[in-house]
Amino acid sequence: MSPEEVASGFLSMPDLNGDARSRVELLTEGDPRFVWDEGLLRTADLGGCALREVPFVVFDLETTGSSAKEGRITEFGAVKLVGGEVREKFTTLVNPERHIDPFVTRLTGITDEMVAGAPKVGEVLPLFEEFVEGTVLVAHNARFDCAFVEAARGASLPNPVLDTLKLARMLVPGLRRYRLSSLATHLGVRQVPNHRAFADASVTAEVFVKLLSLLQKVGVGTVGEALALKGSKLAKIKPQKQHLAKDLPQTPGVYYFLDKDGVVLYVGKAKNLRSRVRTYFNGGDGRRKIGRLVEQVAEVSVRETGTELRALILEAKEIRRLLPRFNSAGRSDRPGWFLKLDTAQEYPVPERVPESEAEKEAVLIGPYRSARSVDACTEALGRIFPIRRCDGAPGGPDGPCFYGQLGRCGPCNGMSPEEYEREVVGGISALLRGEGGEEHLAALVAERSRLARALEFEAAARLRDLIAGIERVRFTRTLVKSEGLQAIVAPSTEPEVFEVFVLSGGRLVAHESFSRTDAGAVREFAASALKLARRPLAEGQGAGEARVVAAYLRRRAPFFEAAPLAVAGDLVSLVGRAVERSGEEEADAGAGKGE
């Protein structure tokens, strides 16, 4: 269309007097979906757009069954990615107008009662079509989800579709399984899929961002190239040197790649040493750096550690000690994030800032490695403290702001700057530094349980995630900075089993797993750990161990309990609290939040 037609037909601006082109350019600048062609604006062929520029919608569905011919959609979940960042979200339950099988309810947590008042698919589809217009669709096992959409609307969507399952099989060869959960774990995605549409779409989006990086590394730059990919077209490494992995143990540990002169080229960790090392010599993951590494490897040595956690700790130590040239990620700490309260303001509000912008005159809490945890924590703080919500003068001529009317904006409710500094700034600092505030967290947990009992499962799940965010920020700070003996208890991946960690002065003193009923063994373990903690630290021992444990728990544990350890009975009580909380989590999941 001409710019005049766009201005008149879409913008209701018919009289621009020759200024239509400049106005339309302002609206479409930087948007890869539009191009100028001999003075006319036309929509671009998404297949020719660069992967780094095109908008994507990553989506997932929950359904009543596995067949699109017989099943119906019960939930939509989607996120819109622009430049690798989430810009918009779409999520809704759907009334399938039929009974949901008990097996599906157990799997997803979606009940007939939850969808009874939800919109029907005919109402949801136009909203979803509007949300995905002009984007490339992404899904894990996309054929399944697209089949249900096609069955519901009577035709397929016109959008190009990328499948993370197919991409992963080409870009990350050698995995035993390519389920979303297995792929997320392998690629280091911290979120866990739980058979709810929006959560699974969010996990798929993180996986897709990782795969985009691998696509670029193998020379795939456009949507069309990604759509046309076949396994044979990838620049994969030819299988070679497989004999180097043949006799390795199938246990957790650390592996070392050495060149012909015995120089360590790379250090890595694995839950299964043979399986992990074999992936390098079976073709790696398509990255050119891995190809260069494999070419230079002449020998592989390993150190068994017994547990994955010990492997993580040893890997971190060895990378710092040896500085292998292929371990770029371990040579220096990643940039951190601080939660900042600017005391130059009368009523400071918490905000996330990068380590490079941390100001000494402000109240700073951190550093933390996860920006997402800090953001979730900040949102949760707004539920706990009357943080300033309005930009104007408190108590202005228009009266309290919306949050002030709810009693959740301190200045609007008459709080003086001195009171705000004491109760809000001081309270946030104490809570996140582990120096108090437990009653605030307890109130949030009680509200989450109330929402679950009221069958408001989505609100309860959101509050659960916010609580987890604030707990993880608080826990990391406490674990890394605190003195004395600290004990942590978290559920293991094995059913009915809990992992117990004891740390002192930043080092991991002891780590063991116990069944939830074995109080005697827990008491003996605690007594032994108390004795070990009295031993002096060797030079360099403990450096970074607390951070490794914190990262391990963030990735593996749905929740954890932590407390100082003075006598063996303290640990027994801590395990008891973890068992009780585990029961609450299981009850919530059974009520409708899914696995």
Coordinates of C-alpha atoms in Angstrom, one line a residue:
M1 CA 0.0 0.0 0.0
S2 CA 1.0 3.6 -0.5
P3 CA 1.8 5.6 2.7
E4 CA -1.2 7.8 2.0
E5 CA -3.5 4.7 2.0
V6 CA -2.0 3.5 5.2
A7 CA -2.4 6.9 6.9
S8 CA -6.0 7.3 5.7
G9 CA -7.2 3.7 6.0
F10 CA -5.5 2.6 9.2
L11 CA -4.5 5.8 11.1
S12 CA -7.6 8.0 10.3
M13 CA -5.2 10.7 9.2
P14 CA -6.3 11.6 5.6
D15 CA -4.9 15.1 5.4
L16 CA -1.2 14.9 6.0
N17 CA -0.2 17.1 3.1
G18 CA 2.8 15.0 1.9
D19 CA 3.8 14.0 5.4
A20 CA 2.3 10.5 5.2
R21 CA 5.6 8.7 4.4
S22 CA 7.4 10.1 7.4
R23 CA 4.6 9.3 9.8
V24 CA 4.3 5.7 8.6
E25 CA 8.1 5.3 8.7
L26 CA 8.0 6.3 12.4
L27 CA 5.5 3.5 13.1
T28 CA 7.3 0.8 11.1
E29 CA 10.9 1.7 11.8
G30 CA 12.9 -1.3 13.0
D31 CA 10.0 -3.7 12.5
P32 CA 11.3 -6.5 10.2
R33 CA 7.7 -7.4 9.2
F34 CA 7.5 -4.3 6.9
V35 CA 9.7 -3.2 4.0
W36 CA 9.6 -0.3 1.6
D37 CA 9.5 -1.3 -2.1
E38 CA 9.5 1.5 -4.7
G39 CA 7.6 3.9 -2.4
L40 CA 5.0 1.3 -1.3
L41 CA 4.9 -0.4 2.1
R42 CA 4.5 -4.1 2.0
T43 CA 4.7 -7.0 4.5
A44 CA 7.9 -8.8 4.4
D45 CA 8.3 -12.5 3.8
L46 CA 9.1 -13.8 7.3
G47 CA 11.2 -16.6 5.8
G48 CA 13.7 -14.0 4.7
C49 CA 13.9 -12.2 8.0
A50 CA 16.9 -12.6 10.3
L51 CA 16.4 -14.8 13.3
R52 CA 17.7 -12.1 15.6
E53 CA 15.1 -9.6 14.4
V54 CA 11.8 -11.5 13.8
P55 CA 9.2 -11.7 16.6
F56 CA 8.4 -15.2 17.8
V57 CA 5.4 -16.5 19.7
V58 CA 6.2 -19.6 21.7
F59 CA 3.0 -21.5 22.7
D60 CA 1.8 -24.6 24.4
L61 CA -1.7 -26.2 24.8
E62 CA -3.2 -28.5 27.4
T63 CA -5.9 -30.8 26.0
T64 CA -8.4 -33.5 27.0
G65 CA -6.5 -36.2 25.1
S66 CA -3.8 -37.0 22.7
S67 CA -5.8 -37.0 19.5
A68 CA -6.9 -33.8 17.8
K69 CA -9.8 -35.6 16.2
E70 CA -11.3 -36.6 19.5
G71 CA -9.8 -34.2 22.1
R72 CA -10.4 -30.6 22.9
I73 CA -8.2 -27.7 24.1
T74 CA -8.4 -26.9 27.8
E75 CA -5.7 -24.2 28.1
F76 CA -3.6 -21.8 26.0
G77 CA -0.3 -20.4 27.1
A78 CA 2.0 -18.3 25.0
V79 CA 4.8 -15.7 25.2
K80 CA 6.0 -13.3 22.6
L81 CA 9.7 -13.0 22.1
V82 CA 11.4 -10.0 20.5
G83 CA 15.2 -9.9 20.5
G84 CA 15.2 -12.9 22.9
E85 CA 13.2 -11.0 25.5
V86 CA 9.6 -11.7 26.6
R87 CA 7.4 -8.7 25.6
E88 CA 3.9 -10.0 25.9
K89 CA 2.0 -13.0 27.5
F90 CA -1.2 -14.8 26.6
T91 CA -2.8 -17.4 28.9
T92 CA -6.3 -18.6 29.4
L93 CA -8.3 -21.7 30.4
V94 CA -10.7 -23.0 27.8
N95 CA -14.1 -24.7 28.3
P96 CA -13.8 -27.9 26.2
E97 CA -17.5 -28.6 26.6
R98 CA -16.8 -32.1 27.6
H99 CA -15.6 -34.1 30.7
I100 CA -11.9 -34.1 31.4
D101 CA -10.5 -37.6 31.9
P102 CA -9.2 -38.2 35.5
F103 CA -5.8 -39.2 34.2
V104 CA -5.5 -35.8 32.4
T105 CA -6.6 -34.0 35.5
R106 CA -3.9 -35.8 37.5
L107 CA -1.3 -34.9 34.9
T108 CA -2.2 -31.2 34.4
G109 CA -4.2 -30.3 37.5
I110 CA -7.0 -28.9 35.3
T111 CA -10.4 -30.0 36.6
D112 CA -13.9 -29.7 35.2
E113 CA -14.7 -27.1 37.8
M114 CA -11.8 -24.9 36.7
V115 CA -12.9 -24.8 33.1
A116 CA -16.7 -24.6 33.7
G117 CA -16.7 -20.8 33.6
A118 CA -13.9 -20.4 31.1
P119 CA -14.5 -19.1 27.5
K120 CA -15.1 -21.5 24.8
V121 CA -12.5 -22.2 22.1
G122 CA -14.5 -20.1 19.6
E123 CA -14.1 -17.1 21.8
V124 CA -10.4 -17.7 22.5
L125 CA -9.2 -18.4 19.0
P126 CA -9.7 -14.9 17.6
L127 CA -7.7 -13.5 20.5
F128 CA -4.9 -16.0 19.9
E129 CA -4.9 -15.3 16.2
E130 CA -4.5 -11.6 16.9
F131 CA -1.7 -12.3 19.4
V132 CA 0.3 -14.4 16.9
E133 CA -0.3 -12.2 13.8
G134 CA 2.9 -11.4 12.0
T135 CA 5.1 -13.7 14.1
V136 CA 6.9 -17.1 13.7
L137 CA 5.3 -19.7 15.9
V138 CA 7.4 -22.0 18.1
A139 CA 6.4 -25.1 20.0
H140 CA 7.9 -28.3 21.4
N141 CA 6.6 -31.2 19.3
A142 CA 4.7 -28.5 17.3
R143 CA 2.8 -31.0 15.2
F144 CA 0.7 -31.9 18.3
D145 CA -0.2 -28.4 19.2
C146 CA -0.8 -27.2 15.7
A147 CA -3.1 -30.2 15.0
F148 CA -5.4 -29.1 17.9
V149 CA -5.4 -25.5 16.7
E150 CA -6.2 -26.6 13.1
A151 CA -9.0 -28.9 14.3
A152 CA -10.5 -26.1 16.4
R153 CA -10.5 -23.4 13.7
G154 CA -11.0 -25.6 10.6
A155 CA -7.7 -24.5 9.0
S156 CA -4.1 -24.2 9.9
L157 CA -2.6 -20.8 11.0
P158 CA -0.7 -19.0 8.2
N159 CA 2.4 -18.4 10.4
P160 CA 5.7 -20.3 9.8
V161 CA 6.3 -22.8 12.6
L162 CA 9.6 -23.9 14.2
D163 CA 9.7 -27.1 16.3
T164 CA 12.1 -27.1 19.3
L165 CA 12.0 -30.9 19.3
K166 CA 13.3 -31.1 15.7
L167 CA 15.8 -28.4 16.2
A168 CA 17.2 -29.9 19.4
R169 CA 17.7 -33.3 17.7
M170 CA 19.9 -31.7 15.1
L171 CA 21.7 -29.1 17.3
V172 CA 22.1 -31.2 20.5
P173 CA 22.8 -34.8 19.3
G174 CA 23.6 -37.6 21.7
L175 CA 20.8 -37.1 24.4
R176 CA 18.8 -40.1 25.5
R177 CA 15.6 -38.2 25.6
Y178 CA 14.3 -35.0 24.0
R179 CA 11.4 -34.4 26.2
L180 CA 11.0 -30.7 27.2
S181 CA 12.0 -31.4 30.8
S182 CA 15.2 -33.3 29.8
L183 CA 16.1 -30.7 27.2
A184 CA 15.6 -27.9 29.7
T185 CA 17.8 -29.6 32.2
H186 CA 20.6 -30.3 29.7
L187 CA 20.6 -26.6 28.5
G188 CA 20.6 -25.2 32.0
V189 CA 17.1 -23.8 32.0
R190 CA 16.1 -23.2 35.6
Q191 CA 12.3 -23.2 35.1
V192 CA 10.7 -26.7 35.2
P193 CA 7.7 -27.7 32.9
N194 CA 4.7 -28.8 34.9
H195 CA 2.0 -29.7 32.3
R196 CA 0.4 -26.3 32.5
A197 CA 0.3 -24.3 29.2
F198 CA 1.8 -21.0 30.3
A199 CA 4.6 -22.6 32.4
D200 CA 5.5 -25.0 29.6
A201 CA 5.5 -22.2 27.0
S202 CA 7.8 -20.2 29.2
V203 CA 10.2 -23.1 29.5
T204 CA 10.0 -23.8 25.8
A205 CA 10.8 -20.1 25.2
E206 CA 14.0 -20.3 27.3
V207 CA 15.0 -23.5 25.5
F208 CA 14.4 -21.8 22.1
V209 CA 16.6 -18.9 23.0
K210 CA 19.4 -21.3 23.7
L211 CA 18.8 -23.1 20.4
L212 CA 18.8 -19.8 18.5
S213 CA 22.3 -19.2 19.8
L214 CA 23.4 -22.6 18.5
L215 CA 21.7 -21.9 15.1
Q216 CA 23.7 -18.8 14.7
K217 CA 26.9 -20.6 15.6
V218 CA 26.4 -23.1 12.8
G219 CA 25.7 -20.4 10.3
V220 CA 21.8 -20.4 10.2
G221 CA 20.8 -16.8 10.0
T222 CA 17.2 -16.5 8.7
V223 CA 13.8 -18.0 9.4
G224 CA 13.8 -19.7 6.0
E225 CA 17.1 -21.4 6.6
A226 CA 15.9 -22.7 10.0
L227 CA 12.6 -24.0 8.5
A228 CA 14.5 -25.8 5.7
L229 CA 17.1 -27.4 8.0
K230 CA 17.7 -31.1 7.7
G231 CA 20.1 -33.1 9.9
S232 CA 22.6 -33.4 7.0
K233 CA 22.7 -29.7 6.4
L234 CA 24.1 -28.9 9.9
A235 CA 27.8 -28.4 10.2
K236 CA 28.1 -31.3 12.7
I237 CA 31.4 -32.7 13.8
K238 CA 32.0 -36.1 12.4
P239 CA 32.2 -38.9 15.0
Q240 CA 35.8 -39.4 16.0
K241 CA 38.0 -40.5 18.9
Q242 CA 35.1 -42.5 20.4
H243 CA 37.6 -44.9 22.0
L244 CA 38.5 -42.1 24.5
A245 CA 35.1 -42.5 26.1
K246 CA 34.8 -46.3 25.9
D247 CA 36.1 -47.3 29.4
L248 CA 35.0 -44.3 31.4
P249 CA 32.8 -45.0 34.5
Q250 CA 29.1 -44.3 34.4
T251 CA 29.1 -42.2 37.7
P252 CA 29.1 -38.5 38.7
G253 CA 32.4 -36.8 38.4
V254 CA 34.7 -34.3 36.6
Y255 CA 36.4 -35.0 33.3
Y256 CA 39.6 -33.4 31.9
F257 CA 40.4 -33.1 28.1
L258 CA 44.2 -33.0 27.6
D259 CA 46.2 -32.4 24.5
K260 CA 49.2 -34.4 23.2
D261 CA 51.5 -32.6 25.7
G262 CA 49.4 -33.2 28.7
V263 CA 48.0 -29.7 28.9
V264 CA 44.4 -29.5 30.2
L265 CA 42.2 -28.0 27.5
Y266 CA 38.8 -28.3 29.1
V267 CA 37.3 -29.3 32.5
G268 CA 33.6 -30.3 32.8
K269 CA 31.3 -32.1 35.2
A270 CA 28.7 -34.9 34.6
K271 CA 26.2 -37.0 36.3
N272 CA 27.3 -39.9 34.0
L273 CA 30.9 -39.4 32.9
R274 CA 30.8 -41.9 30.0
S275 CA 27.6 -40.7 28.6
R276 CA 28.6 -37.0 28.8
V277 CA 32.0 -37.4 27.3
R278 CA 30.7 -39.6 24.5
T279 CA 28.5 -36.8 23.3
Y280 CA 31.7 -34.8 22.3
F281 CA 33.0 -37.6 20.1
N282 CA 29.6 -38.6 18.7
G283 CA 29.2 -35.2 17.0
G284 CA 29.0 -32.7 19.9
D285 CA 26.3 -30.0 19.5
G286 CA 27.4 -28.3 16.3
R287 CA 29.4 -25.6 17.9
R288 CA 32.6 -24.8 16.1
K289 CA 34.5 -24.4 19.4
I290 CA 33.6 -28.0 20.2
G291 CA 35.0 -29.1 16.9
R292 CA 38.3 -27.4 17.6
L293 CA 38.4 -28.9 21.0
V294 CA 37.8 -32.4 19.8
E295 CA 40.5 -32.1 17.2
Q296 CA 43.1 -31.3 19.9
V297 CA 42.1 -33.8 22.5
A298 CA 44.5 -36.7 22.9
E299 CA 43.5 -38.0 26.3
V300 CA 40.6 -37.9 28.7
S301 CA 41.1 -38.3 32.5
V302 CA 38.3 -38.3 35.1
R303 CA 37.8 -38.0 38.8
E304 CA 34.8 -39.7 40.3
T305 CA 33.0 -37.6 43.0
G306 CA 30.1 -39.8 44.1
T307 CA 27.5 -37.1 43.8
E308 CA 26.6 -34.4 41.2
L309 CA 27.0 -31.7 43.8
R310 CA 30.6 -32.7 44.6
A311 CA 31.3 -32.7 40.8
L312 CA 29.9 -29.1 40.6
I313 CA 32.2 -28.0 43.4
L314 CA 35.3 -29.8 42.1
E315 CA 34.7 -28.4 38.6
A316 CA 34.5 -24.8 39.9
K317 CA 37.8 -25.3 41.8
E318 CA 39.6 -26.9 38.9
I319 CA 38.6 -24.3 36.4
R320 CA 39.9 -21.6 38.8
R321 CA 43.1 -23.5 39.4
L322 CA 43.9 -24.6 35.8
L323 CA 42.3 -21.8 33.7
P324 CA 41.8 -24.2 30.7
R325 CA 41.6 -22.1 27.5
F326 CA 38.3 -23.8 26.3
N327 CA 36.6 -22.9 29.7
S328 CA 35.8 -19.3 28.9
A329 CA 32.7 -19.4 31.2
G330 CA 34.6 -20.3 34.3
R331 CA 37.5 -17.9 34.1
S332 CA 35.7 -15.0 35.7
D333 CA 32.4 -14.5 37.6
R334 CA 29.5 -13.4 35.5
P335 CA 28.1 -10.0 36.0
G336 CA 25.8 -9.8 39.1
W337 CA 22.7 -7.9 40.0
F338 CA 21.9 -5.8 43.0
L339 CA 18.6 -4.8 44.6
K340 CA 18.9 -1.0 45.1
L341 CA 17.1 1.4 47.4
D342 CA 18.1 5.0 46.5
T343 CA 18.3 6.8 49.8
A344 CA 18.7 10.1 47.9
Q345 CA 14.9 9.8 47.3
E346 CA 12.4 10.6 50.0
Y347 CA 10.5 7.4 49.4
P348 CA 12.9 5.0 47.6
V349 CA 11.5 2.0 45.8
P350 CA 13.4 -1.3 45.2
E351 CA 14.9 -1.7 41.7
R352 CA 17.2 -4.1 40.1
V353 CA 20.5 -2.7 38.8
P354 CA 23.6 -4.3 37.3
E355 CA 26.7 -4.6 39.3
S356 CA 28.4 -1.9 37.1
E357 CA 25.7 0.7 38.2
A358 CA 25.7 -0.1 41.9
E359 CA 26.1 3.2 43.8
K360 CA 27.7 3.2 47.2
E361 CA 25.5 5.9 48.7
A362 CA 22.4 3.7 48.1
V363 CA 21.2 0.7 50.1
L364 CA 22.4 -2.3 48.1
I365 CA 21.6 -5.9 48.7
G366 CA 23.4 -8.5 46.6
P367 CA 25.1 -9.4 44.3
Y368 CA 22.9 -12.1 42.8
R369 CA 23.4 -14.0 39.6
S370 CA 19.8 -14.4 38.6
A371 CA 18.0 -11.3 37.4
R372 CA 14.7 -13.3 37.3
S373 CA 14.9 -14.1 41.0
V374 CA 15.5 -10.5 41.9
D375 CA 12.5 -9.4 39.7
A376 CA 10.2 -12.0 41.3
C377 CA 11.5 -10.9 44.7
T378 CA 10.8 -7.2 44.0
E379 CA 7.2 -8.0 42.9
A380 CA 6.7 -10.0 46.1
L381 CA 8.0 -7.2 48.3
G382 CA 5.1 -5.0 47.0
R383 CA 2.7 -7.5 48.7
I384 CA 4.6 -7.3 52.0
F385 CA 5.6 -3.7 52.4
P386 CA 3.7 -0.4 51.6
I387 CA 6.2 0.6 48.9
R388 CA 5.6 3.9 47.1
R389 CA 3.5 3.2 44.0
C390 CA 2.7 6.7 42.6
D391 CA 4.9 9.1 40.7
G392 CA 3.3 12.3 41.9
A393 CA 3.4 14.0 45.3
P394 CA 2.0 11.7 48.0
G395 CA -1.5 12.8 49.1
G396 CA -1.9 15.1 46.0
P397 CA -5.1 16.9 45.1
D398 CA -6.5 13.8 43.4
G399 CA -6.2 11.8 46.7
P400 CA -4.5 8.4 47.2
C401 CA -3.4 6.4 44.2
F402 CA -5.1 3.1 43.4
Y403 CA -2.7 1.2 45.6
G404 CA -3.1 3.8 48.3
Q405 CA -6.8 3.1 48.3
L406 CA -5.9 -0.5 49.0
G407 CA -3.6 0.6 51.8
R408 CA -0.5 -0.6 49.9
C409 CA 1.2 2.8 49.2
G410 CA 2.9 4.2 52.3
P411 CA 3.2 7.9 51.3
C412 CA -0.5 7.9 50.1
N413 CA -1.5 6.5 53.5
G414 CA 0.3 9.3 55.4
M415 CA 3.6 7.6 56.1
S416 CA 6.3 10.1 56.8
P417 CA 9.8 9.8 55.1
E418 CA 11.3 8.8 58.5
E419 CA 8.6 6.1 59.1
Y420 CA 9.1 4.9 55.5
E421 CA 12.9 4.6 55.9
R422 CA 12.5 2.7 59.1
E423 CA 9.6 0.4 58.2
V424 CA 10.0 -0.1 54.5
V425 CA 13.7 0.4 53.7
G426 CA 14.8 -1.1 57.0
G427 CA 12.3 -4.0 56.7
I428 CA 13.3 -4.9 53.2
S429 CA 17.0 -4.8 54.1
A430 CA 16.4 -7.0 57.2
L431 CA 14.3 -9.5 55.3
L432 CA 16.6 -10.0 52.3
R433 CA 19.7 -10.1 54.5
G434 CA 18.3 -12.9 56.6
E435 CA 18.1 -10.6 59.7
G436 CA 14.3 -10.8 60.3
G437 CA 11.0 -10.6 58.5
E438 CA 10.0 -14.2 58.8
E439 CA 6.5 -13.2 59.8
H440 CA 6.1 -11.5 56.4
L441 CA 7.0 -14.7 54.5
A442 CA 4.7 -16.7 56.8
A443 CA 1.8 -14.4 55.8
L444 CA 2.5 -14.9 52.1
V445 CA 2.6 -18.7 52.6
A446 CA -0.7 -18.5 54.5
E447 CA -2.3 -16.5 51.6
R448 CA -1.0 -19.0 49.1
S449 CA -2.6 -21.8 51.0
R450 CA -5.9 -19.9 51.3
L451 CA -6.0 -19.4 47.5
A452 CA -5.3 -23.1 46.9
R453 CA -8.2 -24.1 49.2
A454 CA -10.5 -21.6 47.4
L455 CA -9.5 -23.4 44.1
E456 CA -7.9 -20.2 42.8
F457 CA -5.0 -22.3 41.5
E458 CA -3.5 -19.8 39.0
A459 CA -3.3 -17.1 41.7
A460 CA -1.9 -19.6 44.2
A461 CA 0.8 -20.7 41.7
R462 CA 1.8 -17.1 40.9
L463 CA 2.1 -16.4 44.6
R464 CA 4.1 -19.6 45.1
D465 CA 6.6 -18.4 42.4
L466 CA 6.9 -15.0 44.1
I467 CA 7.5 -16.6 47.5
A468 CA 10.2 -18.8 45.9
G469 CA 11.8 -15.8 44.4
I470 CA 12.1 -13.9 47.7
E471 CA 13.2 -17.1 49.5
R472 CA 16.0 -17.8 46.9
V473 CA 17.3 -14.2 47.1
R474 CA 17.3 -14.3 50.9
F475 CA 18.7 -17.8 51.0
T476 CA 21.6 -17.0 48.6
R477 CA 22.5 -13.9 50.6
T478 CA 22.4 -15.8 53.9
L479 CA 24.3 -18.8 52.7
V480 CA 27.1 -16.9 51.1
K481 CA 27.5 -14.1 53.7
S482 CA 26.6 -15.6 57.0
E483 CA 29.0 -16.9 59.6
G484 CA 28.7 -20.1 61.7
L485 CA 27.2 -23.4 60.9
Q486 CA 24.3 -23.5 58.4
A487 CA 22.0 -26.4 57.6
I488 CA 19.8 -26.8 54.5
V489 CA 17.2 -29.5 53.8
A490 CA 15.7 -29.9 50.3
P491 CA 13.6 -32.7 48.6
S492 CA 15.7 -35.1 46.5
T493 CA 14.8 -36.2 43.0
E494 CA 14.2 -39.6 44.6
P495 CA 10.7 -40.0 46.2
E496 CA 10.5 -39.9 50.0
V497 CA 14.1 -38.7 50.2
F498 CA 15.6 -35.4 51.4
E499 CA 19.1 -34.0 50.8
V500 CA 20.9 -32.4 53.8
F501 CA 23.7 -29.9 53.5
V502 CA 25.9 -28.4 56.2
L503 CA 28.1 -25.4 55.5
S504 CA 30.5 -23.4 57.5
G505 CA 32.5 -20.4 56.5
G506 CA 31.5 -20.8 52.8
R507 CA 32.7 -24.4 52.6
L508 CA 30.5 -27.5 52.3
V509 CA 31.2 -29.5 55.5
A510 CA 28.9 -32.5 54.8
H511 CA 26.2 -33.6 52.4
E512 CA 24.0 -36.7 52.6
S513 CA 20.5 -38.0 51.7
F514 CA 18.0 -39.5 54.1
S515 CA 14.5 -40.9 54.0
R516 CA 11.9 -38.7 55.6
T517 CA 11.5 -41.1 58.6
D518 CA 15.2 -41.8 59.5
A519 CA 15.6 -39.3 62.4
G520 CA 18.3 -41.4 64.1
A521 CA 20.5 -41.3 61.0
V522 CA 19.9 -37.6 60.7
R523 CA 21.0 -37.0 64.3
E524 CA 24.2 -39.0 63.8
F525 CA 25.0 -37.1 60.6
A526 CA 24.5 -33.8 62.4
A527 CA 26.8 -34.8 65.3
S528 CA 29.5 -35.8 62.8
A529 CA 29.1 -32.5 60.9
L530 CA 29.5 -30.5 64.0
K531 CA 32.8 -32.2 64.7
L532 CA 34.0 -31.7 61.1
A533 CA 33.1 -28.0 61.2
R534 CA 35.6 -27.4 64.0
R535 CA 38.5 -28.3 61.7
P536 CA 40.4 -25.3 60.3
L537 CA 40.1 -24.4 56.6
A538 CA 43.0 -25.2 54.3
E539 CA 44.2 -22.3 52.1
G540 CA 41.6 -21.7 49.4
Q541 CA 39.2 -24.3 50.7
G542 CA 35.6 -23.2 50.6
A543 CA 36.0 -20.5 48.1
G544 CA 32.8 -20.4 46.0
E545 CA 31.4 -23.6 47.5
A546 CA 28.4 -21.8 49.1
R547 CA 27.5 -20.3 45.7
V548 CA 27.8 -23.6 44.0
V549 CA 25.4 -25.2 46.6
A550 CA 23.0 -22.2 46.2
A551 CA 23.0 -22.6 42.4
Y552 CA 22.6 -26.4 42.7
L553 CA 19.5 -25.9 44.9
R554 CA 18.0 -23.2 42.7
R555 CA 18.2 -25.6 39.7
R556 CA 17.1 -28.8 41.5
A557 CA 15.0 -28.1 44.5
P558 CA 11.3 -27.0 44.4
F559 CA 11.9 -25.6 47.9
F560 CA 14.3 -25.8 50.8
E561 CA 14.5 -25.1 54.5
A562 CA 17.5 -23.4 56.1
A563 CA 18.5 -22.6 59.7
P564 CA 21.6 -22.3 61.9
L565 CA 22.9 -25.5 63.3
A566 CA 24.1 -25.6 66.9
V567 CA 23.1 -29.0 68.2
A568 CA 22.1 -32.2 66.4
G569 CA 18.4 -31.7 67.4
D570 CA 18.3 -28.5 65.2
L571 CA 18.8 -30.6 62.1
V572 CA 16.1 -33.1 63.1
S573 CA 13.7 -30.3 63.6
L574 CA 14.7 -28.8 60.2
V575 CA 14.0 -32.1 58.4
G576 CA 10.6 -32.2 60.1
R577 CA 9.7 -28.8 58.8
A578 CA 10.8 -29.8 55.3
V579 CA 8.7 -33.0 55.5
E580 CA 5.7 -31.0 56.6
R581 CA 6.2 -28.5 53.8
S582 CA 6.6 -31.2 51.3
G583 CA 3.2 -32.6 52.4
E584 CA 1.6 -29.1 51.9
E585 CA 3.2 -28.9 48.4
E586 CA 1.9 -32.3 47.4
A587 CA -1.6 -31.4 48.7
D588 CA -1.6 -28.2 46.7
A589 CA -0.5 -30.2 43.6
G590 CA -3.1 -32.8 44.1
A591 CA -5.7 -30.0 44.4
G592 CA -5.0 -28.7 41.0
K593 CA -1.7 -27.1 40.3
G594 CA -0.2 -30.1 38.5
E595 CA 3.0 -32.1 39.0

